[in-house]
Tab-separated table of C-alpha atoms in Angstrom:
chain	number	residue	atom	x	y	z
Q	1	UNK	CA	0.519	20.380	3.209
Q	2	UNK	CA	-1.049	22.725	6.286
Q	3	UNK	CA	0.965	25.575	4.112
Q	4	UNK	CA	-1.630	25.464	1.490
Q	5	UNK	CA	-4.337	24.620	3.800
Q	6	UNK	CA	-4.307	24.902	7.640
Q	7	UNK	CA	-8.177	23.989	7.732
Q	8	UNK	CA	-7.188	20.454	6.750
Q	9	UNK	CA	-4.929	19.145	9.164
Q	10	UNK	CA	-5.345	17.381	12.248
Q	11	UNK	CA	-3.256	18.535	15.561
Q	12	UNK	CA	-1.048	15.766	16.886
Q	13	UNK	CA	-0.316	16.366	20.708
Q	14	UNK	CA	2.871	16.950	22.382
Q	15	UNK	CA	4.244	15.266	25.329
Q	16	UNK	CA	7.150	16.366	27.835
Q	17	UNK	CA	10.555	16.094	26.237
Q	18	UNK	CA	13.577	13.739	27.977
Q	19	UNK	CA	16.956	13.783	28.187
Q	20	UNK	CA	19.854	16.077	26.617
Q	21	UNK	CA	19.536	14.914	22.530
Q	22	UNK	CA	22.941	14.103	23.027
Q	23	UNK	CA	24.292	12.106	19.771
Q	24	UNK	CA	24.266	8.477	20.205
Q	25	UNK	CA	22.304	8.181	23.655
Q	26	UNK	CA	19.761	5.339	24.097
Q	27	UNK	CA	16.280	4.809	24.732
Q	28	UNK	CA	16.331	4.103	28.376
Q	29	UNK	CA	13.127	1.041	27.990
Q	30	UNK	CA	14.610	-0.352	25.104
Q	31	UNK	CA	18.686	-0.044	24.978
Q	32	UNK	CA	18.486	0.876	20.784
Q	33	UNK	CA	21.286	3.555	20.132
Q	34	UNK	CA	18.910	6.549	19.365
Q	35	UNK	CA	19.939	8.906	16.292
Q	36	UNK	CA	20.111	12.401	17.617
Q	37	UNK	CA	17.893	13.618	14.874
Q	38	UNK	CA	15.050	11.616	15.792
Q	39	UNK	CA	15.465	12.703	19.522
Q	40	UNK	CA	15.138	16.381	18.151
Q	41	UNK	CA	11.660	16.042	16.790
Q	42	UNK	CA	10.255	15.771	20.656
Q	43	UNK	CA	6.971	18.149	20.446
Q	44	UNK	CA	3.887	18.696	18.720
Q	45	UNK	CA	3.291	17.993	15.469
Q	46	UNK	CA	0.302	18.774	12.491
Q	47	UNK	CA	-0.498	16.101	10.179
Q	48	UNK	CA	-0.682	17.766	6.638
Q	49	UNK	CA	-3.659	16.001	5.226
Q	50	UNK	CA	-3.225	17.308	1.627
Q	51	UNK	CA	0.293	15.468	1.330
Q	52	UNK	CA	-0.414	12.421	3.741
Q	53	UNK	CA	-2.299	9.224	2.790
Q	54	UNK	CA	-4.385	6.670	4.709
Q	55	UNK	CA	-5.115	3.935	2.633
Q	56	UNK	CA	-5.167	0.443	1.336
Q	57	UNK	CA	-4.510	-2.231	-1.198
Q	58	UNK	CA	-6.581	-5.568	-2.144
Q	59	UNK	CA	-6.256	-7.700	-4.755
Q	60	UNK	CA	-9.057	-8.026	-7.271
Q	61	UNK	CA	-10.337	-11.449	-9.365
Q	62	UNK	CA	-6.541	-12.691	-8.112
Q	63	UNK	CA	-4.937	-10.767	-11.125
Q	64	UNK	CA	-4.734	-7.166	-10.335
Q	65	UNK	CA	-4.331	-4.336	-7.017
Q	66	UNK	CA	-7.009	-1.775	-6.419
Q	67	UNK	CA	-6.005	0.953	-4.626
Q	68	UNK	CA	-8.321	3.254	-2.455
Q	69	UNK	CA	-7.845	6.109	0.782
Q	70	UNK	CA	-9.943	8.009	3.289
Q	71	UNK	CA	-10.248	11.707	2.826
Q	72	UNK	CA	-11.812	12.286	6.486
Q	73	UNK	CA	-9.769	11.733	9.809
Q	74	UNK	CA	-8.499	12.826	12.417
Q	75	UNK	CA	-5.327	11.886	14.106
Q	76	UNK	CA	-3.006	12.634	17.375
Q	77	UNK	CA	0.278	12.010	17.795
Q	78	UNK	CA	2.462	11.519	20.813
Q	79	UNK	CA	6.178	11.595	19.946
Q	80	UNK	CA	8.756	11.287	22.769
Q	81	UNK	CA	12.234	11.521	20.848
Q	82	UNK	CA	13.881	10.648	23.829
Q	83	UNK	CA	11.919	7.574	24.796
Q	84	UNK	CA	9.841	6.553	21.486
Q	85	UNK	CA	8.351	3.492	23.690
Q	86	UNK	CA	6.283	7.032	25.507
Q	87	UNK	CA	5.475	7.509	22.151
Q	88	UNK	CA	1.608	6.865	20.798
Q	89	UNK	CA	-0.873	7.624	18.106
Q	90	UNK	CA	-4.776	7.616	17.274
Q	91	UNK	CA	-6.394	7.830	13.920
Q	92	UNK	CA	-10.183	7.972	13.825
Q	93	UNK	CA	-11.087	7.082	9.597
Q	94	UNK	CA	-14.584	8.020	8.665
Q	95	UNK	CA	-15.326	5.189	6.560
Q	96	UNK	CA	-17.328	6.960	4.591
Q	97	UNK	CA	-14.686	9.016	3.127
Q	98	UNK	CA	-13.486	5.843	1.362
Q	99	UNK	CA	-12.148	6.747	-2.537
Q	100	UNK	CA	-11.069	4.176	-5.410
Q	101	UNK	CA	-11.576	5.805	-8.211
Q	102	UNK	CA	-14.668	4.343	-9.092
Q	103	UNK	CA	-18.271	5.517	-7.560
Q	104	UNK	CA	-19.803	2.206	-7.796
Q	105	UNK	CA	-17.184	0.620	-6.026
Q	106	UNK	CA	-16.935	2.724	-3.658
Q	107	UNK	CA	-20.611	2.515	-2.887
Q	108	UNK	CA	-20.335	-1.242	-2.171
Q	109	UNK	CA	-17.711	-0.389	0.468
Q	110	UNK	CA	-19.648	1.755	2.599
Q	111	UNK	CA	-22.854	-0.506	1.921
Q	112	UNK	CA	-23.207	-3.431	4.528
Q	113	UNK	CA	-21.262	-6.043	2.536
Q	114	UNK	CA	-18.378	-3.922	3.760
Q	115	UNK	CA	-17.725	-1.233	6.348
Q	116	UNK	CA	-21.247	-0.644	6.635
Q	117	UNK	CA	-21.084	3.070	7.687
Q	118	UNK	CA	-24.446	3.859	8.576
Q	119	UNK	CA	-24.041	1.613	11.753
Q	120	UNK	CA	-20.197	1.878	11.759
Q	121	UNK	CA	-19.331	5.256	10.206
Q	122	UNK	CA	-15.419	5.370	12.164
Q	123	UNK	CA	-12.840	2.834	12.310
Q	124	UNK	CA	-10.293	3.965	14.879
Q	125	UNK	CA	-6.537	2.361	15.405
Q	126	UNK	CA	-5.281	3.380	18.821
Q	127	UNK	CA	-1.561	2.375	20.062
Q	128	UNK	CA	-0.834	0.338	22.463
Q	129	UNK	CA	3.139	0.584	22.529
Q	130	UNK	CA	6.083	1.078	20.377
Q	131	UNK	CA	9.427	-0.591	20.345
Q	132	UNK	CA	12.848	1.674	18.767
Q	133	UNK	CA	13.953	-1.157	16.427
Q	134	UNK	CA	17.280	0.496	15.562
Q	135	UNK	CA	17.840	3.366	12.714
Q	136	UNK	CA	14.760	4.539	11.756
Q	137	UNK	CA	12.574	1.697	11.981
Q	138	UNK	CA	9.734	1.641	14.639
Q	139	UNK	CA	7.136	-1.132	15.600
Q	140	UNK	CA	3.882	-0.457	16.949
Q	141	UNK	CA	1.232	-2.084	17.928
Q	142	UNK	CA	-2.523	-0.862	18.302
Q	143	UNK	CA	-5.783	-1.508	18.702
Q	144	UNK	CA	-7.979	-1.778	15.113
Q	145	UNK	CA	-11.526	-0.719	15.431
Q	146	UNK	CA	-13.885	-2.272	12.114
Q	147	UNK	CA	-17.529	-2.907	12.437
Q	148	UNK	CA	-17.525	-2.432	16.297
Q	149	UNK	CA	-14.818	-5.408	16.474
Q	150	UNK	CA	-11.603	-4.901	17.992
Q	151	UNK	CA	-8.540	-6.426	17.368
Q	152	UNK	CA	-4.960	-6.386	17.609
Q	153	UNK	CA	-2.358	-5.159	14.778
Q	154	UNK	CA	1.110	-4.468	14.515
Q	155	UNK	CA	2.663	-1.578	12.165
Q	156	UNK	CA	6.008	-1.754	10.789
Q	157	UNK	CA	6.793	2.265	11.178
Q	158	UNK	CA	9.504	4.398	9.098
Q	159	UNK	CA	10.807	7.335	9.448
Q	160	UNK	CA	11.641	9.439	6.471
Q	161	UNK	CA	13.714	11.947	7.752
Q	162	UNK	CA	12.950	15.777	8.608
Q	163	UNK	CA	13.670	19.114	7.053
Q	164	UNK	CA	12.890	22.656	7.095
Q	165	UNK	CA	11.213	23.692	3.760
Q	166	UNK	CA	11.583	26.782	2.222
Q	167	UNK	CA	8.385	28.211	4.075
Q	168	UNK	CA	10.016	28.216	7.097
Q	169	UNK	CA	8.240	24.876	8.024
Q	170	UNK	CA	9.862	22.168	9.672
Q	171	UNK	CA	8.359	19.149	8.216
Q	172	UNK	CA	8.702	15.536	9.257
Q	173	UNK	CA	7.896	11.933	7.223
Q	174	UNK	CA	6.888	8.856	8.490
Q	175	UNK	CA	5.262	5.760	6.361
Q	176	UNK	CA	3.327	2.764	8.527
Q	177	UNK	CA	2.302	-0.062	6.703
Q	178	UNK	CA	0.737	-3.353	7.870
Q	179	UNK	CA	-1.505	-6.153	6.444
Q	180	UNK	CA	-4.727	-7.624	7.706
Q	181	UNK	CA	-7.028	-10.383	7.361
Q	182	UNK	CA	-10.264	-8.475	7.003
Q	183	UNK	CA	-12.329	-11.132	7.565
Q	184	UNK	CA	-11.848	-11.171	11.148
Q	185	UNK	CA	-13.124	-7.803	11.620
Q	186	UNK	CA	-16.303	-9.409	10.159
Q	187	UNK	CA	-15.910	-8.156	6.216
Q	188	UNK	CA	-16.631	-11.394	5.172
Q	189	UNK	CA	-18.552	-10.568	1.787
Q	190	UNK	CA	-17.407	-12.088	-1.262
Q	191	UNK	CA	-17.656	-14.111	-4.871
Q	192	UNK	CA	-16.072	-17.338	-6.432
Q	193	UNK	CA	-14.508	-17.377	-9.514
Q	194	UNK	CA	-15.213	-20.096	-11.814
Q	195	UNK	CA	-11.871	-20.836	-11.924
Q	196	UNK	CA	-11.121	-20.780	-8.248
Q	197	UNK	CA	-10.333	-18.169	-5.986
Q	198	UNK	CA	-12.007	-15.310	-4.934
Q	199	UNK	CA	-12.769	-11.581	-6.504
Q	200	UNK	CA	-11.417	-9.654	-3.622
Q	201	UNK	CA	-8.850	-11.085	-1.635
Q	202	UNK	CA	-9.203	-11.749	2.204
Q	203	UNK	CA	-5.792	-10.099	2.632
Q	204	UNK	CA	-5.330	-6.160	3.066
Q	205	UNK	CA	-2.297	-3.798	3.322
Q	206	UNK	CA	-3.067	-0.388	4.755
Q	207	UNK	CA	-0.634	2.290	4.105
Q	208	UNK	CA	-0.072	5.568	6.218
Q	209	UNK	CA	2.104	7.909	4.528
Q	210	UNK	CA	2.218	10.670	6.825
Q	211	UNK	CA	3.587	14.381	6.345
Q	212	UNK	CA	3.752	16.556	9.550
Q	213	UNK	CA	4.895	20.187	10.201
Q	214	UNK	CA	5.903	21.230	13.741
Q	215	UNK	CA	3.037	23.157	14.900
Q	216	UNK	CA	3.077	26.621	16.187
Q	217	UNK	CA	5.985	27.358	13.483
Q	218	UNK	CA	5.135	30.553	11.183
Q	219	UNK	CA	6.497	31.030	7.943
């Protein structure tokens, strides 16, 4: 996390804190019972890049998952824990940051059959609102920026809980997962098998495990 290195994070922005925290007080645009803990983490945040993950799964030739992330992003983060619909988020993904494991691969991906990142290098999701589901489940929807196309996506958001570790950081977990038909962002390239099917499937999760510390905290 930002403990072992505050020169890769990315600073998520505050916004002005509501109501008392009170135990079992509700979101006033939604009516979900709010958990007091979540209405305590009101404030800005830093993403920890080092223990966070923005990535993806595909399946390959119909029989097997590859797996991939981007290394380069940045990211802000409204959280309201006293009105999570005030709540927001932005991610801008250099696409060109892309890792699978495999060099090749990964060349193909930023090459124009794919993401094309010499004319595209960012895609960018931007929120458009966010529901309190009940417990600790959050949905929000955003705006998905691929190839210049935008489009709109909905993330099914979790949070993990929050403690203070024993560098004096409080630290916070959320995982946001969602799955997208990437041919209507215009990534379209692709091969038959002989046997039917296709090599990479049109179908995409992408995965945002996210660690945060509560920034301006010193150890």
């Amino acid at each position: 996390m930002g403990i072992f290195s505050r020169r890769q994070t990315a600073t998520i922005e505050p916004t002005s804190a509501g109501g008392t925290g009170a135990p079992g007080a509700y979101d006033s645009a939604g009516g979900v019972a709010l958990d007091s803990a979540l209405r305590g983490l009101t404030g800005q945040w830093t993403i920890d890049r080092p223990h966070s993950r923005v990535g993806f799964s595909v399946r390959h030739a119909m029989v097997t998952t590859v797996r991939g992330a981007f290394a380069d992003y940045d990211s802000t983060l409204h959280f309201d824990g006293d009105r999570p619909s005030a709540s927001r988020a932005e991610i801008v993904i250099r696409v060109g940051s892309v890792d699978t494991g495999v060099e090749q691969r990964d060349a193909h991906l930023v090459g124009a059959d794919f993401f094309d990142a010499r004319r595209f290098p960012e895609m960018v999701f931007r929120s458009t609102s966010t529901v309190h589901e009940g417990g600790e489940s959050f949905r929000m929807t955003g705006d998905l920026t691929i190839r210049d196309v935008t489009r709109p996506v909905e993330l099914q958001l979790d949070y993990l809980g929050s403690v203070v570790d024993p560098f004096g950081f409080e630290r916070v977990g959320f995982d946001g997962t969602t799955t997208i038909d990437r041919t209507d962002w215009g990534l379209v390239y692709n091969q038959r098998l002989a046997a039917g099917g296709t090599m990479v499937s049109e179908k995409v999760r992408l995965q945002f495990d996210i660690s945060a510390v509560r920034a301006g905290v010193t150890s």
